[in-house]
Structure formats: structure tokens, C-alpha cells
XYZ file of C-alpha atoms in Angstrom:
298
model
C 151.528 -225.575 58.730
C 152.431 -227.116 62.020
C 149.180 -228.512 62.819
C 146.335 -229.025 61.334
C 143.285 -231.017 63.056
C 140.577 -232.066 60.688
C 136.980 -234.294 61.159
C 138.302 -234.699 65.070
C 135.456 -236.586 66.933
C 135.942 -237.334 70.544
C 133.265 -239.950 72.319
C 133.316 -240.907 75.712
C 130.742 -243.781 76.099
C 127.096 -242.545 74.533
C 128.449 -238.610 74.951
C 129.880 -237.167 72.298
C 132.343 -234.336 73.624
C 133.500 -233.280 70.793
C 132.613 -233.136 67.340
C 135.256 -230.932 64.984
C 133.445 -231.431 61.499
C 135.990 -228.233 59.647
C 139.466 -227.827 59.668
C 141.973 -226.221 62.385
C 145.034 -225.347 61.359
C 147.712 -223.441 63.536
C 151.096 -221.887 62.357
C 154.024 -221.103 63.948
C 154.042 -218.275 65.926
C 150.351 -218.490 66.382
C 148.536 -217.656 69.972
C 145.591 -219.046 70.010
C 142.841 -218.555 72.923
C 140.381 -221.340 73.026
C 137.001 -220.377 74.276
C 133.853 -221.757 75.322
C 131.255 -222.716 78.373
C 131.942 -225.109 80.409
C 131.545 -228.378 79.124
C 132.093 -226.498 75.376
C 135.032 -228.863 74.729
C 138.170 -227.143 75.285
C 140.532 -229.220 77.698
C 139.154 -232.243 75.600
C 140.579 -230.620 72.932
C 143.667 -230.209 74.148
C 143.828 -233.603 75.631
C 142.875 -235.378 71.836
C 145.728 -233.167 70.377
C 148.536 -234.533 72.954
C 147.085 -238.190 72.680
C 145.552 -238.008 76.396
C 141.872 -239.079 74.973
C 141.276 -241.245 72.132
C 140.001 -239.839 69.373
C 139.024 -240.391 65.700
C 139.718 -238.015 62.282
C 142.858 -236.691 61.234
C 145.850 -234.695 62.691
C 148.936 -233.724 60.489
C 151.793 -231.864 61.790
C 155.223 -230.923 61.130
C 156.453 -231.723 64.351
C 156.344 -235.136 66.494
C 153.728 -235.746 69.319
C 156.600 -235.122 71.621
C 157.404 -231.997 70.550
C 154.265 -230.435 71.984
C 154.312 -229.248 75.080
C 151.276 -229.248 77.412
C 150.540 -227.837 80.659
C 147.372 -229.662 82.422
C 145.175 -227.922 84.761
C 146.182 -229.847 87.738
C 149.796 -230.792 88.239
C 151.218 -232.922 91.303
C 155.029 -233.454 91.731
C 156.528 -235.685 94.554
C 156.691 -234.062 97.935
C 159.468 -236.347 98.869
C 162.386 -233.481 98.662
C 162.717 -230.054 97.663
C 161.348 -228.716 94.363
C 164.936 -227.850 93.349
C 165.752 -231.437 93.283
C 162.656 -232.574 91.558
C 163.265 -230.228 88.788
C 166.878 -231.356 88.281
C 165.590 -235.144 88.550
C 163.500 -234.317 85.727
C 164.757 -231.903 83.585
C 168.381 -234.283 84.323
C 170.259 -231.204 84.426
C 172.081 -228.899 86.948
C 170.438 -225.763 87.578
C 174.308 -224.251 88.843
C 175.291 -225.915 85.694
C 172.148 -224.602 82.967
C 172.116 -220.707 82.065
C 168.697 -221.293 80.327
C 167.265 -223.037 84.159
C 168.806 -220.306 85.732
C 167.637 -217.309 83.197
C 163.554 -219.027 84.083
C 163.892 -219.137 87.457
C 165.478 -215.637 87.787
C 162.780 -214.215 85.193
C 159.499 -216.250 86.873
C 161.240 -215.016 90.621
C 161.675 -218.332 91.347
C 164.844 -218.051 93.307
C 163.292 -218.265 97.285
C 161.091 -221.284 96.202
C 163.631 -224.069 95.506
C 163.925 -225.258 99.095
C 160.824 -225.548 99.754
C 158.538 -229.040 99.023
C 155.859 -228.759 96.286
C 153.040 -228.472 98.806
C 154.658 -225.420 100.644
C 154.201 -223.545 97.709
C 151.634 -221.542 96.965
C 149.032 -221.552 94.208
C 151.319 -219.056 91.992
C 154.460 -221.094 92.689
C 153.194 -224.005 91.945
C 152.117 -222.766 88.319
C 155.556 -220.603 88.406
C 157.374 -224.397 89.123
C 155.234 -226.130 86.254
C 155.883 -223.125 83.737
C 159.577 -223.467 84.416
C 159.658 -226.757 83.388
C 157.468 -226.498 80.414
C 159.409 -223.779 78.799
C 162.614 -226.069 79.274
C 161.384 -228.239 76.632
C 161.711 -225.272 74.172
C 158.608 -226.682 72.338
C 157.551 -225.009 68.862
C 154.298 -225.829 70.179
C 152.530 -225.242 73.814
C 149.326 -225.934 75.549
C 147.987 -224.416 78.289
C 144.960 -225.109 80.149
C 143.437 -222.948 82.661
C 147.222 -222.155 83.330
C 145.712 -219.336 86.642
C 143.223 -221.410 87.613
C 142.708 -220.777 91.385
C 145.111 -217.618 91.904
C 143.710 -214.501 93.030
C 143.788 -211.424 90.530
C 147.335 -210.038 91.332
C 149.569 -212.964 90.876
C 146.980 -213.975 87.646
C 147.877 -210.340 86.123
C 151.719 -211.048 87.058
C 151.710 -214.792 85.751
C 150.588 -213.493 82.390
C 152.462 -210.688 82.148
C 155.398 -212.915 82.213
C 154.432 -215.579 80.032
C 153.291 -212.782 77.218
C 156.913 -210.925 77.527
C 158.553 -213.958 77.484
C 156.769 -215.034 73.933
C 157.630 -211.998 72.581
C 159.355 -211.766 69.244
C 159.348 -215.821 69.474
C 158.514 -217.924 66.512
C 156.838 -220.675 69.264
C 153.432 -221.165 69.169
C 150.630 -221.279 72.036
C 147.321 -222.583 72.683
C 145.992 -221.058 76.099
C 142.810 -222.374 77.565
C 140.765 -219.593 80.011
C 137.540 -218.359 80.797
C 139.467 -215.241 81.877
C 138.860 -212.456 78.528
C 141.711 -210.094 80.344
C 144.462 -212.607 79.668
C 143.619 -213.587 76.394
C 143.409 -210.097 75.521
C 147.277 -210.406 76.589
C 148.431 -213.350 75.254
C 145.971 -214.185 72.023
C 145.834 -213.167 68.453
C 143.873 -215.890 67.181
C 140.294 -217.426 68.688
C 138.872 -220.753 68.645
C 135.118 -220.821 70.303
C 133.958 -224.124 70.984
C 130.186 -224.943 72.318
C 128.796 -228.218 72.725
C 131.980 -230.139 71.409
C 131.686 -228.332 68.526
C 133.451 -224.950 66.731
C 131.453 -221.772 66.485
C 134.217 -219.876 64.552
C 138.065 -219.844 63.894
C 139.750 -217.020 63.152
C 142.120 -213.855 64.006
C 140.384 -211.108 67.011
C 140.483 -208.302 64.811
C 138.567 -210.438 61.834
C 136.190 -212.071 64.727
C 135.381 -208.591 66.057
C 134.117 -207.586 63.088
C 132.118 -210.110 61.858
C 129.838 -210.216 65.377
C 130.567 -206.916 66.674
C 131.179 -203.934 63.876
C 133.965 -201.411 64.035
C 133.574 -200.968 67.509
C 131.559 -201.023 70.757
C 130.656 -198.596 73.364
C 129.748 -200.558 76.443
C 127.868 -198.500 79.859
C 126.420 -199.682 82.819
C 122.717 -200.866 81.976
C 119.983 -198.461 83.508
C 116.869 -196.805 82.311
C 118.616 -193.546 81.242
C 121.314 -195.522 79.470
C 118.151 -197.650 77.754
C 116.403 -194.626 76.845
C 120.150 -192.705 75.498
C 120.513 -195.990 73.189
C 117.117 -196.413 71.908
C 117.643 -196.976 68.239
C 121.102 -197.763 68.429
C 122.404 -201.284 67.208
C 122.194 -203.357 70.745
C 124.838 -206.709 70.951
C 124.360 -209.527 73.504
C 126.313 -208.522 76.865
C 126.354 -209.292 80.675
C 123.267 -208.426 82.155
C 124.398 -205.473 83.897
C 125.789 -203.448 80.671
C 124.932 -202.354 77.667
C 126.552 -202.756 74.447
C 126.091 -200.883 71.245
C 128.095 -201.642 67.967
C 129.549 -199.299 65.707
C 129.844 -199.301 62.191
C 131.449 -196.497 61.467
C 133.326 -193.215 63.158
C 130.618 -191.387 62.466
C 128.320 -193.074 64.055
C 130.929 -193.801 67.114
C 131.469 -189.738 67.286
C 127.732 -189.334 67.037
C 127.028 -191.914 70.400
C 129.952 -190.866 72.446
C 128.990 -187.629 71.833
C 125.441 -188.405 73.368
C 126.585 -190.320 76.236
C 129.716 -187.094 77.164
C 126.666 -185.064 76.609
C 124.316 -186.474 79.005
C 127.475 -187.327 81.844
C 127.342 -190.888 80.809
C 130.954 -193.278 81.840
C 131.139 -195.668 79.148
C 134.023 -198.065 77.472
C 135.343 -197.994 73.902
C 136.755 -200.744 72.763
C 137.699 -203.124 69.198
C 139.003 -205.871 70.456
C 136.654 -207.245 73.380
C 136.991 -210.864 73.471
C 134.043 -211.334 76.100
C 131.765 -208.836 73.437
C 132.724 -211.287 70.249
C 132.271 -214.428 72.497
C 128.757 -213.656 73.556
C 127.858 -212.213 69.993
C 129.388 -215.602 68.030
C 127.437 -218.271 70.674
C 123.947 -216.384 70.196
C 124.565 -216.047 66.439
C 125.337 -220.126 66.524
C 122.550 -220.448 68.949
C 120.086 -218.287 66.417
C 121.612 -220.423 63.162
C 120.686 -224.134 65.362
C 123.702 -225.025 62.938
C 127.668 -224.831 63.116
C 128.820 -222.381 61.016
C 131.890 -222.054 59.185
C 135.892 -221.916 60.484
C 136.451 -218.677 59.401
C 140.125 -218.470 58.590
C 140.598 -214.708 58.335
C 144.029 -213.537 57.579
């Protein structure tokens, strides 16, 4: 196991921000997406794990504290000289001189920012810079919070792209923070929900997606024909302007699609919607008024 984080309890004056009470354990070559409302926990999380916040419980891992490597959601670098020479001044290597500096920058298109000073860059470069010298460390174990926080929806699709190709086939392990479903859908295999400091569930997608949402979902734009079409039909919590049905079986999948086609209805199949198991786990949590289990599905 390379980590495992057990009875973790995070106060910060009177406010308890979080409050682990079950077990999470992550292996190598785990991606795990970390989940939750805003104040749910997460970057506290990751900050108790690196030894940022103080915490009390119990963390055992097969690796040293400074083996894990974390990027924050804000970074700031000296402005002093160009980001070439900052990243040499801390990495203490030669990028003329490193094939693994050189194969980053090439691969994260990095080659037209090094002259420039960290606030020339943009919002993308700057992550692009910070990425660069997080993979450097070659952790077996990587945090990242909010990593596109702040870029618009191109260079958020590109950043990702990258960072799921380049952890392919890897045995390293990742913990992303985002409240965007799209990327985690990229770069995740494993879920941890948090709300209120505390865990809703643990567990793989696939496992998740079953437990709150069934085999799979059709999801349509919400109207009164579409209400009327999926009267009687197994309704899951979703954004106010869709509708969401769960499916238990092909059968009955075949037998709604087959209504919707019929009546000229556009609507989305899916089993893996992270978004549709995060809104389906928080009311179930929020129905229970307790925590429930870490569900370690394998």
C-alpha cells in the first residue's frame, strides 16, 4: 500500500474541516479524483497529507513525506529573471544538459516560454511551468489541486490531455483535485467524495456508478414532454435543467431509448458520469444524516 490515511481529523480553531473517521488507502498506480462542494474538504486534504496543516490520526506509507509531490492551487515563482533560469536554479540542473527537462518542455510546448518572466506568461503557461517542474521530481506519488483553475476550456482540454498521456502505462500514482467532471473522466479511475470534512464514499467509478446510479443513465433536457415520456421511470438527482433516468438492465435501457428515438427525443447514454454518481452519493448521505461506509470496491 503506499498510503494509507486513517481517523485523520483536521481542526482549525472551533471548525472542524475535516473529519476522516474510515480508512483511505491508495496504491500505486492509482488516479484518484477527489470530489466535493466547496468547503467539502478537499485541498485540506491534500494539505494534511503533505504536512501543510496540522493534523491528528494516522498516516502510513511506503514512501517518505518527500517523496510526494504536490502541486498547490496558486503558485508564485520570482519574477527577477527568466523562467528558464528559475527552473534551472531549482531543479539545479541544465536544461541543454537534461534529456528528461528537455523531453517536458518539448512534450508540454514549452519551448517559446523560457525567456519570458513568470508574470508574462499566461494562465496555461504558468500551470505548463509548474507541471514541468513537478514531474521532474519523478514522484511515485502526486497531488494536484485545482491544477486548470482559471484557464478557459481549450487550453483546460489540452492541459489534461497531456497530463493523462503522459501517465499512461506509468506505475505513478495521482490525486487530482477539480470541480471539473470532464477531466476526471480523463484522468480518474478511483473517487473520493468528501462533504462537510467528511467522506461520502471511496471507491473505483465503475463500482460507484453502480451503487448510486444502476447500469446506466439516459440523461435529456428537462421539459414537460420529457416529464411526461419518463413518468414511471426510475428518476436520479441531476442539474436542474435535465433529466436523468437509471437503468438497471438492457432491457429496460432498449425499452427507454426506444421511447425517447420514438418520440424525436436527443438524449445522452452514459456509465460512467462522474457529475450523475456525485449528485446521487451527496443526496443519499444527505437522506442517511450519517457517513456511510468507504466502499473499497475492487
Amino acid at each position: 500500500m503506499l498510503l494509507t490515511v486513517d481517523q485523520l481529523k483536521v481542526k482549525f480553531g472551533a471548525c472542524t474541516a475535516l473529519d476522516i473517521q474510515r480508512s483511505i488507502c491508495i496504491e500505486e498506480g492509482d488516479r484518484v479524483g477527489i470530489i466535493g462542494s466547496n468547503g467539502a474538504g478537499k485541498s485540506t486534504f491534500v494539505k494534511s497529507v503533505v504536512g501543510l496543516v496540522p493534523y491528528k490520526g494516522t498516516m502510513r506509507s511506503s514512501i517518505k513525506r518527500n517523496e510526494i509531490a504536490v502541486h498547490m492551487q496558486f503558485n508564485e515563482y520570482t519574477d527577477n529573471m527568466p523562467v528558464k533560469y528559475v527552473m534551472e536554479a531549482i531543479l539545479q540542473t541544465k536544461i541543454a544538459k537534461d534529456p528528461k527537462l528537455q523531453e517536458l518542455i518539448h512534450y508540454f510546448e514549452f519551448e517559446g516560454c523560457l525567456k519570458k518572466k513568470y508574470s508574462k506568461l499566461s494562465g496555461g503557461q504558468k500551470q505548463r511551468f509548474t507541471i514541468i517542474m513537478i514531474l521532474m521530481q519523478d514522484a511515485p506519488l502526486t497531488f494536484y489541486d485545482e491544477v486548470t483553475s482559471g484557464l478557459d476550456f481549450e487550453t483546460r482540454q489540452k492541459l489534461v490531455e497531456k497530463l493523462a498521456q503522459w501517465y499512461q502505462g506509468k506505475e505513478a500514482s495521482l490525486c487530482i483535485v477539480s470541480h471539473y467532471y470532464e477531466e476526471l473522466e480523463q484522468l480518474a479511475d478511483k473517487l473520493l467524495i468528501l462533504e462537510k470534512g467528511r467522506v461520502v464514499d471511496y471507491g473505483y467509478k465503475e463500482a460507484l456508478f453502480q451503487k448510486y446510479c444502476g447500469r446506466s443513465v439516459i440523461v435529456m433536457e428537462a421539459s414537460e414532454k420529457n416529464e411526461r415520456l419518463s413518468s414511471g421511470c426510475r428518476k436520479l438527482a441531476a442539474p436542474a435543467h435535465l433529466i436523468a433516468l437509471s437503468c438497471m438492465s438492457m432491457e429496460e435501457e432498449t425499452d427507454i431509448a426506444s421511447r425517447l428515438i420514438g418520440q424525436n427525443v436527443n438524449f445522452k447514454r452514459s456509465n460512467n458520469d462522474i457529475e450523475c454518481i456525485y449528485m446521487n452519493a451527496k443526496q443519499a448521505y444527505e437522506n442517511s444524516g450519517s457517513i456511510m461506509e468507504v466502499n473499497h470496491a475492487e
